[in-house]
Short mmCIF file of C-alpha atoms in Angstrom, two decimals:
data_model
loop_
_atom_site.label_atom_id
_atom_site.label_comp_id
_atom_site.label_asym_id
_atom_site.label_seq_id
_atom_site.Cartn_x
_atom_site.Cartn_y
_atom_site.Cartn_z
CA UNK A 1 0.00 0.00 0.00
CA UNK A 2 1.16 3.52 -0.80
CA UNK A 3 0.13 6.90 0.27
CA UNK A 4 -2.44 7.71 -2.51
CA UNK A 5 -3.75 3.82 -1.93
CA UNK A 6 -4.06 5.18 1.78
CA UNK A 7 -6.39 7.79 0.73
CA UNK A 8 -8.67 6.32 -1.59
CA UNK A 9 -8.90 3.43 1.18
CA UNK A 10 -10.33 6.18 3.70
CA UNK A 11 -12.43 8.28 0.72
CA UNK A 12 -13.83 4.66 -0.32
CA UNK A 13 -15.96 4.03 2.98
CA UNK A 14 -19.73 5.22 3.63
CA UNK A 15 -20.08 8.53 4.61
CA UNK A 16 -23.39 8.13 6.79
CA UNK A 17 -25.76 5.41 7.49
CA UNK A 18 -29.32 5.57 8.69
CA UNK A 19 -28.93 5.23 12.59
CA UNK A 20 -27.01 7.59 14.47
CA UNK A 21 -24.61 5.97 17.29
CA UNK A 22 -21.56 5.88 19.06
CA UNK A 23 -21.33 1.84 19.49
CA UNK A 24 -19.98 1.56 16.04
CA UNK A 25 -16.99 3.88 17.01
CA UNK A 26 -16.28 2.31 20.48
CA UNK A 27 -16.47 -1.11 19.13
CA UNK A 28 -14.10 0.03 16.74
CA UNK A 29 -11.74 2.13 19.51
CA UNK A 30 -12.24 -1.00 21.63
CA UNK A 31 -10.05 -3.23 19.06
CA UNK A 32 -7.56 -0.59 18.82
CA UNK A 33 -7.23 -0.69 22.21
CA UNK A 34 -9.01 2.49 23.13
CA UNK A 35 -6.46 4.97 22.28
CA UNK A 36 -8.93 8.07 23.14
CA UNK A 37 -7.84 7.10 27.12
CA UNK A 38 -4.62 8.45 27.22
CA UNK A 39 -5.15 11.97 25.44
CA UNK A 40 -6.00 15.30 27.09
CA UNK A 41 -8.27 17.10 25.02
CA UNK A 42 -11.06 20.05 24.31
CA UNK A 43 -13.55 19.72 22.05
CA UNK A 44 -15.19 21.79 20.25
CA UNK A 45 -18.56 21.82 18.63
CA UNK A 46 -20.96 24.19 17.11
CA UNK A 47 -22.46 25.43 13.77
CA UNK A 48 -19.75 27.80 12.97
CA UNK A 49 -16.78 29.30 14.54
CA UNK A 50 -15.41 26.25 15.40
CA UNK A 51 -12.03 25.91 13.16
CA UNK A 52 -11.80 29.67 14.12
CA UNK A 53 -12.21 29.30 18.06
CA UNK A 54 -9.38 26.33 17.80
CA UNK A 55 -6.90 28.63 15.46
CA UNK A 56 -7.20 31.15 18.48
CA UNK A 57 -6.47 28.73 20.74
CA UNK A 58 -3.58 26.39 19.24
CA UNK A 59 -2.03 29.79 18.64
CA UNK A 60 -2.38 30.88 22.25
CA UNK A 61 -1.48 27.52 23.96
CA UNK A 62 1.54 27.57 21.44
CA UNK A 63 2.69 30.55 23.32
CA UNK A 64 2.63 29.58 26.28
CA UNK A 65 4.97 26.43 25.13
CA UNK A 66 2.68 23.56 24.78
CA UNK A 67 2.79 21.00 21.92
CA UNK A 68 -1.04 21.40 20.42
CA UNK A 69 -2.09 19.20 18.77
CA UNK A 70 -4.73 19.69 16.60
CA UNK A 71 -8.25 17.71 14.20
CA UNK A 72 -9.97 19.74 12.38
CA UNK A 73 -12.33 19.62 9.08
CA UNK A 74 -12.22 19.83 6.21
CA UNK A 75 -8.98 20.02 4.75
CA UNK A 76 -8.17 22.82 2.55
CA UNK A 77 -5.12 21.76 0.60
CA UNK A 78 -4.28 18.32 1.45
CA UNK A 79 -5.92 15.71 3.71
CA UNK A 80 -2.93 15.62 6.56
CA UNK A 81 -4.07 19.11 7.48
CA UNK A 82 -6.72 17.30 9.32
CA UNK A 83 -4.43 16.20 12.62
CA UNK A 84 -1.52 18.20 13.25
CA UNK A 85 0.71 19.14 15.25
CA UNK A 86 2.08 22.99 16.54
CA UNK A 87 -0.03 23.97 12.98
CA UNK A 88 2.35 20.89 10.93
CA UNK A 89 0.40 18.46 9.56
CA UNK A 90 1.54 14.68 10.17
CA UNK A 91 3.61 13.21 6.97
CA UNK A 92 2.31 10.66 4.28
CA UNK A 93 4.58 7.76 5.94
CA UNK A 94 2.44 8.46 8.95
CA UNK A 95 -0.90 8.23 7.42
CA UNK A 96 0.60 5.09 5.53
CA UNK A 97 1.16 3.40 8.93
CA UNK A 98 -1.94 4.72 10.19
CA UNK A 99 -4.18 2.84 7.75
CA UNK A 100 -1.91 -0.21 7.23
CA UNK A 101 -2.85 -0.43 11.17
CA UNK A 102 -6.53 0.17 10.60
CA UNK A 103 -7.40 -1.54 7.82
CA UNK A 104 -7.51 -5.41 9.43
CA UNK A 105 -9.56 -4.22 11.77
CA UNK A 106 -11.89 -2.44 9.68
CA UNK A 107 -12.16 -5.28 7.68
CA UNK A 108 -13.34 -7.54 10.61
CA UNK A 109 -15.78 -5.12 11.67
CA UNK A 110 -17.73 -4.85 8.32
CA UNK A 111 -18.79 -8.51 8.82
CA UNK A 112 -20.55 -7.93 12.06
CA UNK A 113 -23.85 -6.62 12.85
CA UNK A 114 -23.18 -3.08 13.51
CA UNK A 115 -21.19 -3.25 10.10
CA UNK A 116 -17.49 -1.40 9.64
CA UNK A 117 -16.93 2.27 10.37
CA UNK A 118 -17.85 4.92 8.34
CA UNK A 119 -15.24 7.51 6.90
CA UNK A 120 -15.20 10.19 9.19
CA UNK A 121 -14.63 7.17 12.11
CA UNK A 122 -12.00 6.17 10.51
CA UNK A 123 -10.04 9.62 9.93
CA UNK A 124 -11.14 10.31 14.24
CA UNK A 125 -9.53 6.49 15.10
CA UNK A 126 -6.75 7.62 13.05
CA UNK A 127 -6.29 10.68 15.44
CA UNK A 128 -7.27 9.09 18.68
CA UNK A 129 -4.56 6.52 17.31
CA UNK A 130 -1.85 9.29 16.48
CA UNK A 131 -2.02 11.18 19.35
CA UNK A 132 -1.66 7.83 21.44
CA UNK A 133 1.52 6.94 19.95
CA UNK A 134 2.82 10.35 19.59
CA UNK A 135 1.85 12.38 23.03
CA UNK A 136 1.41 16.29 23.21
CA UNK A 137 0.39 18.39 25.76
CA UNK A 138 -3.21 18.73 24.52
CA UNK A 139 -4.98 17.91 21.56
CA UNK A 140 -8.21 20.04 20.63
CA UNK A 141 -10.86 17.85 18.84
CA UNK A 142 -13.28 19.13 16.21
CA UNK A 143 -16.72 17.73 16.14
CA UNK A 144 -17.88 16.79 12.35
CA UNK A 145 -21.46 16.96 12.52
CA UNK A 146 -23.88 17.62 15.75
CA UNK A 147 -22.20 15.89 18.81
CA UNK A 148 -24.17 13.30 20.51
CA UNK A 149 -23.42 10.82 17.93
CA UNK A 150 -20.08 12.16 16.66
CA UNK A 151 -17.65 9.86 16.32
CA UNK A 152 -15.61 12.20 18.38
CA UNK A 153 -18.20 11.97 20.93
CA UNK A 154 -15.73 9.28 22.50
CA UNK A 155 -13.92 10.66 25.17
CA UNK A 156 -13.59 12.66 28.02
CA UNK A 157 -12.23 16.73 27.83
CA UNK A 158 -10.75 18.50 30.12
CA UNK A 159 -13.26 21.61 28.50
CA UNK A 160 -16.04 21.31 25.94
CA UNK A 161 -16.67 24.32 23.90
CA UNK A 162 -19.95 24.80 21.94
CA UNK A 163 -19.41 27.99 20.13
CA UNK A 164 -22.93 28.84 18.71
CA UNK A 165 -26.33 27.20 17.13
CA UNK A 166 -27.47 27.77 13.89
CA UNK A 167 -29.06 26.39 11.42
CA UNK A 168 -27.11 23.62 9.25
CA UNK A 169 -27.50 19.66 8.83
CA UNK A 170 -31.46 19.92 9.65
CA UNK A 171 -31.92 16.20 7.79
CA UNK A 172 -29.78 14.61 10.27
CA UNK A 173 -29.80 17.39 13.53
CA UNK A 174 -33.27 18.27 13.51
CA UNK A 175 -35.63 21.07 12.31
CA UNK A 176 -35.36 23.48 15.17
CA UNK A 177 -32.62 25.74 16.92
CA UNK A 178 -33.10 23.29 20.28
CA UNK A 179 -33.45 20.14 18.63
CA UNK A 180 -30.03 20.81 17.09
CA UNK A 181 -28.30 22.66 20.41
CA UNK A 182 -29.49 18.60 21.79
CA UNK A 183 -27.35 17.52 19.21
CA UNK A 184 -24.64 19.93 19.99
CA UNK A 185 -25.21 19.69 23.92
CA UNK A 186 -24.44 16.15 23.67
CA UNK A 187 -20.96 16.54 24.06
CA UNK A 188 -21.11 17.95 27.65
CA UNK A 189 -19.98 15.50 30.03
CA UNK A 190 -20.41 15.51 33.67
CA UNK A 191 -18.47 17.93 35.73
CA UNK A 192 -16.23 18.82 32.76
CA UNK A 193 -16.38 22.64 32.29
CA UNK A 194 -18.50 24.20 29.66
CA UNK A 195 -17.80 27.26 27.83
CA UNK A 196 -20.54 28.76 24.78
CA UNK A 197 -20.95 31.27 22.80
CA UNK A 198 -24.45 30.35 21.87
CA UNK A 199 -26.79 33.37 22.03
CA UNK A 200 -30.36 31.92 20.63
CA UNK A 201 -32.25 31.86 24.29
CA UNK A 202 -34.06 29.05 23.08
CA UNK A 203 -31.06 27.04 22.01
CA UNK A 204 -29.40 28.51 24.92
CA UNK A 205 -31.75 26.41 27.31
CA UNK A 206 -31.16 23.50 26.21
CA UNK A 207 -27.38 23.52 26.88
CA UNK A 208 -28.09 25.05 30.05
CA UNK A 209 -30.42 21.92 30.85
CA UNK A 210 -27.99 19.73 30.22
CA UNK A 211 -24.68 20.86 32.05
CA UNK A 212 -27.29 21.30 35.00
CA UNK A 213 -28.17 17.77 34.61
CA UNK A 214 -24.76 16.98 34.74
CA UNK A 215 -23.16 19.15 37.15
CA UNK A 216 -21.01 20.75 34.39
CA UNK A 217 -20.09 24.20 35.17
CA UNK A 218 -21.17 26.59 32.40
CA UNK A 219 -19.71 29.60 31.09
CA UNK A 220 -21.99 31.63 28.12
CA UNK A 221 -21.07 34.13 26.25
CA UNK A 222 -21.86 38.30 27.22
CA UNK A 223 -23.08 36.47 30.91
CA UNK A 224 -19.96 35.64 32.15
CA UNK A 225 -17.63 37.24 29.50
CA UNK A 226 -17.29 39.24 26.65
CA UNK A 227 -15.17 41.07 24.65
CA UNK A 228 -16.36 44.55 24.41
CA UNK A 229 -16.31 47.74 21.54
CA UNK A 230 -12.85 48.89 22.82
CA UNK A 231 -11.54 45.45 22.39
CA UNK A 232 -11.14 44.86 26.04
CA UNK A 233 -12.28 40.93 26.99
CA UNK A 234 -13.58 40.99 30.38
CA UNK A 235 -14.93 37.48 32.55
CA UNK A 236 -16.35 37.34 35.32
CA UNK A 237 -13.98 34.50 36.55
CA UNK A 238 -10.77 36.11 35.42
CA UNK A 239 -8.74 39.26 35.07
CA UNK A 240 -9.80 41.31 32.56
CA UNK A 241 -7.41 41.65 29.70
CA UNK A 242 -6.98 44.89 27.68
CA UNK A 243 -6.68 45.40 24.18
CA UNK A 244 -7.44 41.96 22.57
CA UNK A 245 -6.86 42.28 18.90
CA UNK A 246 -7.69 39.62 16.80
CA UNK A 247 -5.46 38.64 13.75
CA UNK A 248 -8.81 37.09 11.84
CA UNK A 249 -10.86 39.27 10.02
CA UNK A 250 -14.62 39.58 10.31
CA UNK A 251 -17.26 40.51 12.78
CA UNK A 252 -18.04 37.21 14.24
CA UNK A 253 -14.42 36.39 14.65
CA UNK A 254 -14.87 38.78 18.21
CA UNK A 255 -17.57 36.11 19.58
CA UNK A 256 -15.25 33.26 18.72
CA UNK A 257 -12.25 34.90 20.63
CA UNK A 258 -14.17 35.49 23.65
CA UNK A 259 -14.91 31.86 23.84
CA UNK A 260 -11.23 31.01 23.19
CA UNK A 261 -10.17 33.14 25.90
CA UNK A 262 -12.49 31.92 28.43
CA UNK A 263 -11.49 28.52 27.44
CA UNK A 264 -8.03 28.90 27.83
CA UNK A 265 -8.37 30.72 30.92
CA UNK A 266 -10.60 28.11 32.58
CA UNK A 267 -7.85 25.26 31.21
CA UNK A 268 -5.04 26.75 32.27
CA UNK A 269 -6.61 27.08 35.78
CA UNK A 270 -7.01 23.45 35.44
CA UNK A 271 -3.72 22.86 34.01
CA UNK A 272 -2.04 24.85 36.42
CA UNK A 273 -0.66 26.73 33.39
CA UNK A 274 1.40 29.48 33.56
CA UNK A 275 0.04 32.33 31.27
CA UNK A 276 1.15 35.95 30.21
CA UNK A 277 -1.12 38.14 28.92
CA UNK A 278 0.95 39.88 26.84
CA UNK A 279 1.88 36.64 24.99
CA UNK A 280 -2.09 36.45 24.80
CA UNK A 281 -2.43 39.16 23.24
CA UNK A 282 0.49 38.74 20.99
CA UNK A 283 -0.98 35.16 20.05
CA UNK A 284 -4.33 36.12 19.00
CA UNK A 285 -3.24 39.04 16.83
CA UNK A 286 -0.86 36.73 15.06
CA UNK A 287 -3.47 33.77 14.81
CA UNK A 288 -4.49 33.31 11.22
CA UNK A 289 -7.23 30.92 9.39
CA UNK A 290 -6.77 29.76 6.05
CA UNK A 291 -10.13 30.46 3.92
CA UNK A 292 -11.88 32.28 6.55
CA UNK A 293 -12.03 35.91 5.64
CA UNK A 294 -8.67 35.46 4.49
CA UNK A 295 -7.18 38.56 2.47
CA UNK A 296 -4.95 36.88 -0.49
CA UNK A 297 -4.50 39.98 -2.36
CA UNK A 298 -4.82 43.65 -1.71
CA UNK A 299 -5.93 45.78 -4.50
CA UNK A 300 -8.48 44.78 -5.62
CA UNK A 301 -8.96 43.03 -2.10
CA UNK A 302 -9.46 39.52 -2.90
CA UNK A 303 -10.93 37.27 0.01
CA UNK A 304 -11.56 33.29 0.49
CA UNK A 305 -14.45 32.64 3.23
CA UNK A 306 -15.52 29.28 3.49
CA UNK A 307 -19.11 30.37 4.59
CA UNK A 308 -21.22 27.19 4.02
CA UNK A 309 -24.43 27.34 5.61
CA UNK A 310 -27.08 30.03 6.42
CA UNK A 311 -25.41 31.52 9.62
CA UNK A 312 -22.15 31.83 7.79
CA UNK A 313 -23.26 33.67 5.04
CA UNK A 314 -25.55 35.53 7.70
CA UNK A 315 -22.19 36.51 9.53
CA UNK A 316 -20.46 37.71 5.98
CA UNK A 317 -23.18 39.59 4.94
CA UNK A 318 -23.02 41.88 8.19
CA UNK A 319 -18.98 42.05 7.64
CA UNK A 320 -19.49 43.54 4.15
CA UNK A 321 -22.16 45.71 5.55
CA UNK A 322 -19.33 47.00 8.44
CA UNK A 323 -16.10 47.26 6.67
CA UNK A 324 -17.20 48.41 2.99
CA UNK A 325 -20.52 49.66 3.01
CA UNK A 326 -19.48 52.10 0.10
CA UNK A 327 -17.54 49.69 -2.36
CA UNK A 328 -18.32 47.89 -4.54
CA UNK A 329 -18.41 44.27 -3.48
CA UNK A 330 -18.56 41.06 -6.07
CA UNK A 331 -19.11 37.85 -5.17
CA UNK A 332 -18.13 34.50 -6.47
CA UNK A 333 -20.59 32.09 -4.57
CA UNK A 334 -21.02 28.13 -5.22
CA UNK A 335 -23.04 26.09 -2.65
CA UNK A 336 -23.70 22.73 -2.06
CA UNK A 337 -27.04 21.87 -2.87
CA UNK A 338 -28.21 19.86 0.46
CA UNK A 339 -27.80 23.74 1.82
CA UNK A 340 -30.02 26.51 2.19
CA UNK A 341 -29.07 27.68 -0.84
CA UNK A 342 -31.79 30.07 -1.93
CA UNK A 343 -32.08 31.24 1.67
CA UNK A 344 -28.13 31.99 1.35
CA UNK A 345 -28.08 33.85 -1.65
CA UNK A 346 -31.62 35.99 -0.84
CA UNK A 347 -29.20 37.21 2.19
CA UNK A 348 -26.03 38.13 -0.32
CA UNK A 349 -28.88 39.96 -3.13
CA UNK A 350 -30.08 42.00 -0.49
CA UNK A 351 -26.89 44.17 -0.41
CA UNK A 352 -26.74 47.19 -2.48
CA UNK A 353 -23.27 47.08 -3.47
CA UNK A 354 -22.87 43.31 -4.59
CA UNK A 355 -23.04 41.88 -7.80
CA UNK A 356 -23.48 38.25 -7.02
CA UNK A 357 -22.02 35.38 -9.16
CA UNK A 358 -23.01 31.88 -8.97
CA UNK A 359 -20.62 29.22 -9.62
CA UNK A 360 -19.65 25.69 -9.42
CA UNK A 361 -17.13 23.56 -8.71
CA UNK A 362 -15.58 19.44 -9.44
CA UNK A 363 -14.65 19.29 -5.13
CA UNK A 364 -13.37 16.20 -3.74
CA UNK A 365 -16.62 14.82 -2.39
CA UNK A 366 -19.42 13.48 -4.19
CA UNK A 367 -21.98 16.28 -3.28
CA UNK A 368 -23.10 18.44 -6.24
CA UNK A 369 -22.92 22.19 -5.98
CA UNK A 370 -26.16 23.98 -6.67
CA UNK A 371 -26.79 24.36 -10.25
CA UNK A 372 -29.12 27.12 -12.17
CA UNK A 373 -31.93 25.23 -12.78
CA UNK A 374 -32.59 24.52 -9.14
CA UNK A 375 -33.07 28.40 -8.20
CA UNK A 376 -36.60 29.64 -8.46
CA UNK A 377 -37.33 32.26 -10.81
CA UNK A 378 -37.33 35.39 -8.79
CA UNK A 379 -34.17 34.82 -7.40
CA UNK A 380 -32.50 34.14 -10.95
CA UNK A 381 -33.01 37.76 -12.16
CA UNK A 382 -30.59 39.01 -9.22
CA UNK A 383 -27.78 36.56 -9.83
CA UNK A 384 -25.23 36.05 -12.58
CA UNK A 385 -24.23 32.18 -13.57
CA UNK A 386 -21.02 30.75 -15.06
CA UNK A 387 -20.73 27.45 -13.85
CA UNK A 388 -16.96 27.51 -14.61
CA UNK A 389 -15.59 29.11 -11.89
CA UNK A 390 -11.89 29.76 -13.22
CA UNK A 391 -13.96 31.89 -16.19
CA UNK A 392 -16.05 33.62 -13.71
CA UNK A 393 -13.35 34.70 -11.83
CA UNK A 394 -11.66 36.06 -14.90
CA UNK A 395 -14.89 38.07 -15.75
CA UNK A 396 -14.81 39.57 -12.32
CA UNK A 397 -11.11 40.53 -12.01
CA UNK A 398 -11.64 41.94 -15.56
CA UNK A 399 -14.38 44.40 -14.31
CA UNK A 400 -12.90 45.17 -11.04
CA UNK A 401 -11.78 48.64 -10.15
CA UNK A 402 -8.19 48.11 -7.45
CA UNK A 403 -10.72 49.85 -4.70
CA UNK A 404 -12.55 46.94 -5.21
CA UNK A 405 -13.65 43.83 -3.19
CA UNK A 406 -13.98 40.39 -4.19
CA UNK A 407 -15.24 37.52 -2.32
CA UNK A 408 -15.21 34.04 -3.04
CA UNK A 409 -17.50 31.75 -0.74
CA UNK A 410 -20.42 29.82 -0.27
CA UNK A 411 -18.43 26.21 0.38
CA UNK A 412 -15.03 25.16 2.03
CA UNK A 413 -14.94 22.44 -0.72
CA UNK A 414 -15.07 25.10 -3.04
CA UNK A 415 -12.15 27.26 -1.09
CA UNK A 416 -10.16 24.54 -1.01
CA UNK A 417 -10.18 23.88 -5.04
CA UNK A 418 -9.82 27.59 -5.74
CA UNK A 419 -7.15 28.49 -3.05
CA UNK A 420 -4.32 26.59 -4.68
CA UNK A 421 -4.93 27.82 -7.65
CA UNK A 422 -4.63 31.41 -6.39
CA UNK A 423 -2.02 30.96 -3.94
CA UNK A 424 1.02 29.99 -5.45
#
């Protein structure tokens, strides 16, 4: 087996099946000989803000000399991005010897009842397995979808972080704000500290429900911190720490730092961690994202923003409307089409100064983008097509004035096709 063998072995298995459960993945875990045991960990869940709230904090624990290890999704460039380590992803011999590990055992399981995992099991074992072998200090843990039944859903943390509830994933989650915050509340464990930045009071409840249930002391956002106008991050807890500048653009970005800070504070407490703030503050301004709000070129201003779901594009749309409500603005959207996709673009037409492009894209999943035909008619007069992207793109740049913005979004599959192809 080689590398690119490796891959298509991991790309090859199911992707969901009709029950959602855990006993899959700990039957699985169990044969590997349970490697989530001997990590230290936070994870992280939510509807967006996740990947951000861990960039903040790898980069902070970082500076404070910890080895942070990271599992995050999706990849943007290549799958090893997905567990790292310090921000370096682990090497191709490593994933090799991952899967040549795996592989028996998956083949075992997929003549028993419960059947073999599924992918995203496979790439969290890998993990679990990785970190096992090769210790760090802490390792924060991404949830894919929901959290009760996530395969990450597997261990104990030392923290668990839900950083907001939106809506996303209804067909498997649930058709209301609490129905999925009892998906995303299902990671809380008991007396393991809880920190949210959840702000739906409805959604809110439910969290609050369960970490009472469970004894689980619970932190939520603008109640027992926040980060306020002047950029000061206050907590009710902790010290409050002046002049927090965050290195990620946009205007959610502030919401996912206050989370991150309360989180580290309350784990370094735990930790017994000894933290500066000035290295905090250094840390967050320096923490960077690639393909959220990221700025690849300056004039015109070209930005990738993986926004895939309602509440992302939500949270871009009141970005444009802060930082250039006077420019033009054009966007290059393409969307999966098991989104909200006319909901998505309705929110991206209703600004002024956009002219809004839809695309698509090839991706490396086998989820079509939203095509033409499937947008109603009175959305279609408001929206430009070219379903090759690379020609789009050319059209755009072509009418662009250097004062400018561009913004390519609408799917992190879709950022991470274009961004190689425009970082160089």
């Amino acid at each position: 087996m080689d590398y690119k063998t490796a891959l298509e072995f991991i790309h090859g298995r199911p992707r969901l099946r009709k029950e959602p459960t855990v006993k899959r993945m700990t039957a699985f875990l169990d044969q590997l000989g349970n490697p989530q045991d001997a990590i230290q960990g936070i994870h992280v869940a939510g509807t967006n803000g996740k990947g951000s709230t861990i960039a903040f904090l790898a980069k902070m624990m970082e500076g404070t000399g910890q080895r942070v290890g990271t599992f995050t999704s999706p990849y943007l460039e290549r799958f090893n991005e997905r567990i790292a380590v310090n921000g370096i992803p682990i090497r191709d011999d490593e994933i090799l010897t991952l899967v040549e590990e795996i592989k028996p055992i998956v083949d075992e399981l997929d003549q028993t009842p419960l059947g073999g995992p599924l992918e995203f099991e496979i790439v969290t074992a890998m993990m679990f397995l990785y970190f096992k072998k090769h210790p760090v200090d802490i390792v924060l843990i991404e949830v894919g979808i929901g959290g009760r039944y996530d395969s990450t859903n597997v261990f104990t943390p030392i923290a668990s972080v839900i950083t907001n509830i939106g809506w996303d994933h209804m067909q498997i989650l649930g058709d209301t704000l609490p129905k999925i915050a009892f998906q995303k509340a299902g990671i809380i464990k008991t007396n393991v500290p809880v920190i949210t930045g959840t702000e739906d009071q409805a959604a809110l409840r439910v969290i609050e429900e369960e970490a009472k249930k469970l004894h689980a002391p619970l932190k939520i956002l603008k109640r027992d911190f926040k980060i306020d106008s002047k950029e000061n991050f206050f907590s009710n807890t902790f010290a409050q720490i002046d002049h927090i500048h965050s290195g990620l653009l946009g205007l959610y970005q502030v919401n996912n730092l206050a989370v991150a800070l309360e989180t580290m504070l309350v784990v370094s407490r735990q930790l017994n961690w000894k933290i500066n703030y000035d290295q905090l503050r250094q840390a967050v301004q320096h923490t960077q994202w690639a393909g959220r709000m990221e700025i690849i070129q300056k004039r015109p201003k070209i930005i990738l923003d993986g926004a895939h779901n309602l509440p992302g594009i939500q949270a871009l749309k009141k970005s444009i409307q802060a930082y250039w409500p006077e420019q033009k603005v054009f966007i290059l959207a393409a969307i999966l089409d098991d989104k909200r996709f006319e909901a998505m673009l309705t929110e991206l037409v209703d600004l002024k100064q956009v002219e809004l492009t839809l695309t698509r894209f090839n991706g490396p999943i086998k989820r079509a983008a939203v095509d033409w035909s499937e947008l109603h008619n009175s959305i279609r007069k408001d929206i430009n097509y070219q379903a090759n992207w690379q020609l789009a793109l050319k059209e755009i740049l072509r009418q662009a004035k250097p004062s400018d913005v561009i913004i390519i979004t609408g799917s992190l599959y879709f950022i991470s096709e274009v961004r190689p192809q425009l970082i160089k």
